[in-house]
PDB file of C-alpha atoms in Angstrom:
ATOM      1  CA  MET L 305     -18.053 -30.670 -12.698  1.00 47.00           C
ATOM      2  CA  ARG L 306     -16.438 -28.474 -10.104  1.00 49.00           C
ATOM      3  CA  THR L 307     -16.389 -29.423  -6.468  1.00 53.00           C
ATOM      4  CA  PRO L 308     -17.353 -26.780  -3.903  1.00 50.00           C
ATOM      5  CA  MET L 309     -13.772 -26.737  -2.586  1.00 49.00           C
ATOM      6  CA  ARG L 310     -12.357 -26.206  -6.070  1.00 48.00           C
ATOM      7  CA  GLN L 311     -14.877 -23.421  -6.747  1.00 49.00           C
ATOM      8  CA  MET L 312     -13.972 -21.717  -3.486  1.00 47.00           C
ATOM      9  CA  LEU L 313     -10.258 -21.954  -4.302  1.00 44.00           C
ATOM     10  CA  SER L 314     -10.820 -20.485  -7.786  1.00 44.00           C
ATOM     11  CA  THR L 315     -12.864 -17.628  -6.349  1.00 42.00           C
ATOM     12  CA  ALA L 316     -10.212 -16.915  -3.711  1.00 43.00           C
ATOM     13  CA  CYS L 317      -7.478 -16.780  -6.367  1.00 42.00           C
ATOM     14  CA  LEU L 318      -9.553 -14.423  -8.487  1.00 38.00           C
ATOM     15  CA  LEU L 319     -10.208 -12.122  -5.525  1.00 39.00           C
ATOM     16  CA  LEU L 320      -6.505 -11.969  -4.706  1.00 40.00           C
ATOM     17  CA  THR L 321      -5.762 -10.559  -8.156  1.00 38.00           C
ATOM     18  CA  ILE L 322      -8.435  -7.828  -8.117  1.00 38.00           C
ATOM     19  CA  PRO L 323      -6.764  -5.399  -5.667  1.00 41.00           C
ATOM     20  CA  SER L 324      -3.640  -5.241  -7.804  1.00 41.00           C
ATOM     21  CA  CYS L 325      -5.613  -3.763 -10.713  1.00 43.00           C
ATOM     22  CA  GLY L 326      -5.853  -0.308  -9.106  1.00 41.00           C
ATOM     23  CA  ARG L 327      -2.482  -0.395  -7.430  1.00 46.00           C
ATOM     24  CA  ASN L 328      -0.842   1.929  -9.906  1.00 55.00           C
ATOM     25  CA  ASP L 329      -3.474   4.663  -9.686  1.00 68.00           C
ATOM     26  CA  VAL L 330      -1.803   8.056  -9.294  1.00 71.00           C
ATOM     27  CA  ASP L 331      -4.779   9.445  -7.364  1.00 81.00           C
ATOM     28  CA  ALA L 332      -5.000   6.633  -4.822  1.00 84.00           C
ATOM     29  CA  PRO L 333      -2.695   5.980  -1.890  1.00 88.00           C
ATOM     30  CA  PRO L 334      -0.527   2.904  -2.279  1.00 92.00           C
ATOM     31  CA  PRO L 335      -1.088  -0.292  -0.318  1.00 92.00           C
ATOM     32  CA  ILE L 336       1.241  -0.809   2.607  1.00 92.00           C
ATOM     33  CA  VAL L 337       1.656  -3.892   4.788  1.00 93.00           C
ATOM     34  CA  LEU L 338       3.128  -3.001   8.166  1.00 91.00           C
ATOM     35  CA  GLY L 339       5.876  -5.372   9.153  1.00 91.00           C
ATOM     36  CA  ASP L 340       6.281  -6.530   5.534  1.00 94.00           C
ATOM     37  CA  SER L 341       6.608  -3.530   3.197  1.00 94.00           C
ATOM     38  CA  THR L 342      10.134  -2.168   2.962  1.00 96.00           C
ATOM     39  CA  CYS L 343      11.466   1.355   2.689  1.00 95.00           C
ATOM     40  CA  GLN L 344      12.796   2.232  -0.770  1.00 96.00           C
ATOM     41  CA  GLY L 345      15.417   4.483   0.820  1.00 94.00           C
ATOM     42  CA  CYS L 346      16.983   2.473   3.639  1.00 94.00           C
ATOM     43  CA  GLY L 347      15.577  -1.033   3.113  1.00 95.00           C
ATOM     44  CA  MET L 348      14.115  -1.274   6.625  1.00 95.00           C
ATOM     45  CA  ILE L 349      10.746  -2.904   7.245  1.00 96.00           C
ATOM     46  CA  ILE L 350       8.015  -0.274   7.641  1.00 95.00           C
ATOM     47  CA  SER L 351       6.617  -0.796  11.124  1.00 93.00           C
ATOM     48  CA  ASP L 352       5.402   2.597  12.351  1.00 95.00           C
ATOM     49  CA  GLU L 353       2.453   3.699  10.249  1.00 94.00           C
ATOM     50  CA  ARG L 354       2.512   7.260  11.645  1.00 94.00           C
ATOM     51  CA  PHE L 355       5.613   8.099   9.605  1.00 95.00           C
ATOM     52  CA  ALA L 356       5.044   6.072   6.415  1.00 96.00           C
ATOM     53  CA  THR L 357       5.206   8.066   3.184  1.00 96.00           C
ATOM     54  CA  SER L 358       5.069   7.387  -0.520  1.00 96.00           C
ATOM     55  CA  THR L 359       6.286   9.041  -3.682  1.00 96.00           C
ATOM     56  CA  ILE L 360       4.343   8.114  -6.805  1.00 96.00           C
ATOM     57  CA  ILE L 361       6.519   8.225  -9.899  1.00 95.00           C
ATOM     58  CA  GLU L 362       5.785   7.740 -13.566  1.00 94.00           C
ATOM     59  CA  ASN L 363       8.101   5.537 -15.592  1.00 91.00           C
ATOM     60  CA  GLU L 364       7.937   3.159 -18.555  1.00 91.00           C
ATOM     61  CA  ARG L 365       5.717   0.784 -16.530  1.00 89.00           C
ATOM     62  CA  GLY L 366       3.204   3.482 -15.655  1.00 91.00           C
ATOM     63  CA  TYR L 367       2.670   4.850 -12.183  1.00 92.00           C
ATOM     64  CA  GLN L 368       4.791   3.240  -9.484  1.00 93.00           C
ATOM     65  CA  PRO L 369       4.482   3.843  -5.740  1.00 95.00           C
ATOM     66  CA  LEU L 370       7.711   4.017  -3.757  1.00 96.00           C
ATOM     67  CA  LEU L 371       7.252   3.448  -0.012  1.00 97.00           C
ATOM     68  CA  PHE L 372       9.347   5.007   2.747  1.00 96.00           C
ATOM     69  CA  ASP L 373       9.454   4.517   6.515  1.00 95.00           C
ATOM     70  CA  ASP L 374      10.208   8.178   7.253  1.00 94.00           C
ATOM     71  CA  PHE L 375      10.254  11.562   5.538  1.00 94.00           C
ATOM     72  CA  ASN L 376      14.034  11.514   5.900  1.00 92.00           C
ATOM     73  CA  CYS L 377      14.321   8.531   3.538  1.00 94.00           C
ATOM     74  CA  GLN L 378      11.769   9.925   1.088  1.00 95.00           C
ATOM     75  CA  ILE L 379      13.411  13.333   0.781  1.00 93.00           C
ATOM     76  CA  LYS L 380      16.962  11.976   0.515  1.00 94.00           C
ATOM     77  CA  PHE L 381      15.852   9.418  -2.096  1.00 96.00           C
ATOM     78  CA  GLU L 382      14.158  12.089  -4.212  1.00 95.00           C
ATOM     79  CA  ARG L 383      17.252  14.289  -4.020  1.00 94.00           C
ATOM     80  CA  LYS L 384      19.529  11.395  -4.980  1.00 96.00           C
ATOM     81  CA  PHE L 385      17.409  10.439  -7.999  1.00 95.00           C
ATOM     82  CA  LYS L 386      16.686  13.875  -9.427  1.00 94.00           C
ATOM     83  CA  ASP L 387      15.440  12.490 -12.747  1.00 94.00           C
ATOM     84  CA  LEU L 388      12.374  10.854 -11.178  1.00 95.00           C
ATOM     85  CA  LYS L 389       9.106  12.045 -12.646  1.00 96.00           C
ATOM     86  CA  ILE L 390       7.213  12.636  -9.402  1.00 95.00           C
ATOM     87  CA  VAL L 391       3.462  12.815  -9.905  1.00 95.00           C
ATOM     88  CA  ASN L 392       2.206  12.623  -6.323  1.00 94.00           C
ATOM     89  CA  ARG L 393       3.244  12.249  -2.701  1.00 95.00           C
ATOM     90  CA  TRP L 394       1.272  10.625   0.102  1.00 95.00           C
ATOM     91  CA  SER L 395       1.922  10.719   3.843  1.00 95.00           C
ATOM     92  CA  HIS L 396       0.341   9.046   6.801  1.00 95.00           C
ATOM     93  CA  GLU L 397      -1.359  11.412   9.182  1.00 96.00           C
ATOM     94  CA  TYR L 398       0.335  11.135  12.586  1.00 96.00           C
ATOM     95  CA  VAL L 399      -2.732  10.588  14.797  1.00 94.00           C
ATOM     96  CA  GLU L 400      -5.178   8.733  12.538  1.00 92.00           C
ATOM     97  CA  SER L 401      -2.561   6.998  10.354  1.00 89.00           C
ATOM     98  CA  THR L 402      -4.652   7.640   7.247  1.00 94.00           C
ATOM     99  CA  TRP L 403      -3.123   8.560   3.897  1.00 95.00           C
ATOM    100  CA  ILE L 404      -3.376  12.191   2.832  1.00 94.00           C
ATOM    101  CA  LYS L 405      -1.686  14.036  -0.001  1.00 95.00           C
ATOM    102  CA  SER L 406       1.510  15.567   1.353  1.00 94.00           C
ATOM    103  CA  GLU L 407       0.990  18.866  -0.444  1.00 93.00           C
ATOM    104  CA  VAL L 408      -2.190  19.635   1.508  1.00 94.00           C
ATOM    105  CA  GLY L 409      -1.009  18.516   4.941  1.00 95.00           C
ATOM    106  CA  TRP L 410       0.890  20.318   7.666  1.00 97.00           C
ATOM    107  CA  PHE L 411       4.138  19.146   9.210  1.00 96.00           C
ATOM    108  CA  VAL L 412       5.398  19.482  12.749  1.00 97.00           C
ATOM    109  CA  TYR L 413       9.157  19.500  13.153  1.00 96.00           C
ATOM    110  CA  SER L 414      10.781  18.788  16.508  1.00 96.00           C
ATOM    111  CA  THR L 415      13.799  16.884  17.766  1.00 93.00           C
ATOM    112  CA  GLN L 416      11.371  15.419  20.333  1.00 95.00           C
ATOM    113  CA  ILE L 417       9.484  13.525  17.591  1.00 95.00           C
ATOM    114  CA  ARG L 418      11.035  10.061  17.445  1.00 93.00           C
ATOM    115  CA  SER L 419      10.601   8.972  13.840  1.00 91.00           C
ATOM    116  CA  PRO L 420      12.223   5.802  12.411  1.00 90.00           C
ATOM    117  CA  MET L 421      15.067   7.605  10.617  1.00 89.00           C
ATOM    118  CA  ALA L 422      15.222  10.730  12.786  1.00 87.00           C
ATOM    119  CA  SER L 423      13.533  13.239  10.478  1.00 91.00           C
ATOM    120  CA  GLY L 424      11.670  14.749  13.424  1.00 93.00           C
ATOM    121  CA  LEU L 425       8.686  15.340  11.111  1.00 96.00           C
ATOM    122  CA  ALA L 426       5.079  14.354  11.730  1.00 96.00           C
ATOM    123  CA  MET L 427       2.195  15.057   9.323  1.00 96.00           C
ATOM    124  CA  PHE L 428      -1.240  16.442  10.194  1.00 97.00           C
ATOM    125  CA  GLU L 429      -4.271  16.997   8.004  1.00 95.00           C
ATOM    126  CA  THR L 430      -5.045  20.511   9.238  1.00 96.00           C
ATOM    127  CA  LYS L 431      -2.946  23.418  10.408  1.00 97.00           C
ATOM    128  CA  SER L 432      -4.918  23.641  13.661  1.00 97.00           C
ATOM    129  CA  GLN L 433      -4.161  19.970  14.449  1.00 97.00           C
ATOM    130  CA  ALA L 434      -0.479  20.570  13.746  1.00 97.00           C
ATOM    131  CA  GLU L 435      -0.421  23.703  15.913  1.00 97.00           C
ATOM    132  CA  ALA L 436      -2.117  21.902  18.807  1.00 97.00           C
ATOM    133  CA  PHE L 437       0.438  19.082  18.622  1.00 97.00           C
ATOM    134  CA  ALA L 438       3.373  21.467  18.222  1.00 97.00           C
ATOM    135  CA  GLN L 439       2.505  23.852  21.057  1.00 95.00           C
ATOM    136  CA  PRO L 440       3.687  21.750  24.056  1.00 95.00           C
ATOM    137  CA  LEU L 441       6.807  20.700  22.130  1.00 93.00           C
ATOM    138  CA  ASP L 442       7.704  24.267  21.172  1.00 88.00           C
ATOM    139  CA  ALA L 443       7.929  22.863  17.638  1.00 95.00           C
ATOM    140  CA  GLU L 444       7.687  24.382  14.171  1.00 95.00           C
ATOM    141  CA  VAL L 445       4.603  24.003  11.958  1.00 97.00           C
ATOM    142  CA  LEU L 446       5.536  23.847   8.279  1.00 95.00           C
ATOM    143  CA  ASN L 447       3.970  23.320   4.879  1.00 92.00           C
ATOM    144  CA  GLN L 448       5.434  20.666   2.572  1.00 91.00           C
ATOM    145  CA  ALA L 449       7.923  22.963   0.818  1.00 91.00           C
ATOM    146  CA  SER L 450       9.339  24.182   4.141  1.00 93.00           C
ATOM    147  CA  ALA L 451       9.412  20.681   5.625  1.00 91.00           C
ATOM    148  CA  TRP L 452      11.445  19.420   2.659  1.00 88.00           C
ATOM    149  CA  GLN L 453      14.073  22.106   3.429  1.00 90.00           C
ATOM    150  CA  ILE L 454      14.557  20.826   7.008  1.00 87.00           C
ATOM    151  CA  ILE L 455      16.197  17.579   5.850  1.00 84.00           C
ATOM    152  CA  GLU L 456      19.798  17.934   4.756  1.00 77.00           C
TER     153      GLU L 456
END
């Protein structure tokens, strides 16, 4: 016979394993734990959600999310490992800090944007949001392809 405490512990252990089942879903943003997750590019702890990004790759283990603390790290990592099979990219929206697919968002580039690794890029869900943010900074509004060209 199970005691209530033992039942509760078993249930808690079961619940802890459930979220990992969908973790490798190419169409879902990856989990991130601020102050604990580390950047695949530079190894720093991800602490500013506004700049967090992810590249989803496919390899022999299926879909694997790679987390980055800044666009700078993500872009340089992808360039360094050209053989990666990239299937998706996610970025945190600058104001709301929600995940959106990078290919549909709009980037603002300015040296006045203080990102963790100095990319100067911030992501917005709509072009009008990006333009409103960029206007007082006299910044550039870019799509993903153009933003990727900014980083050397």
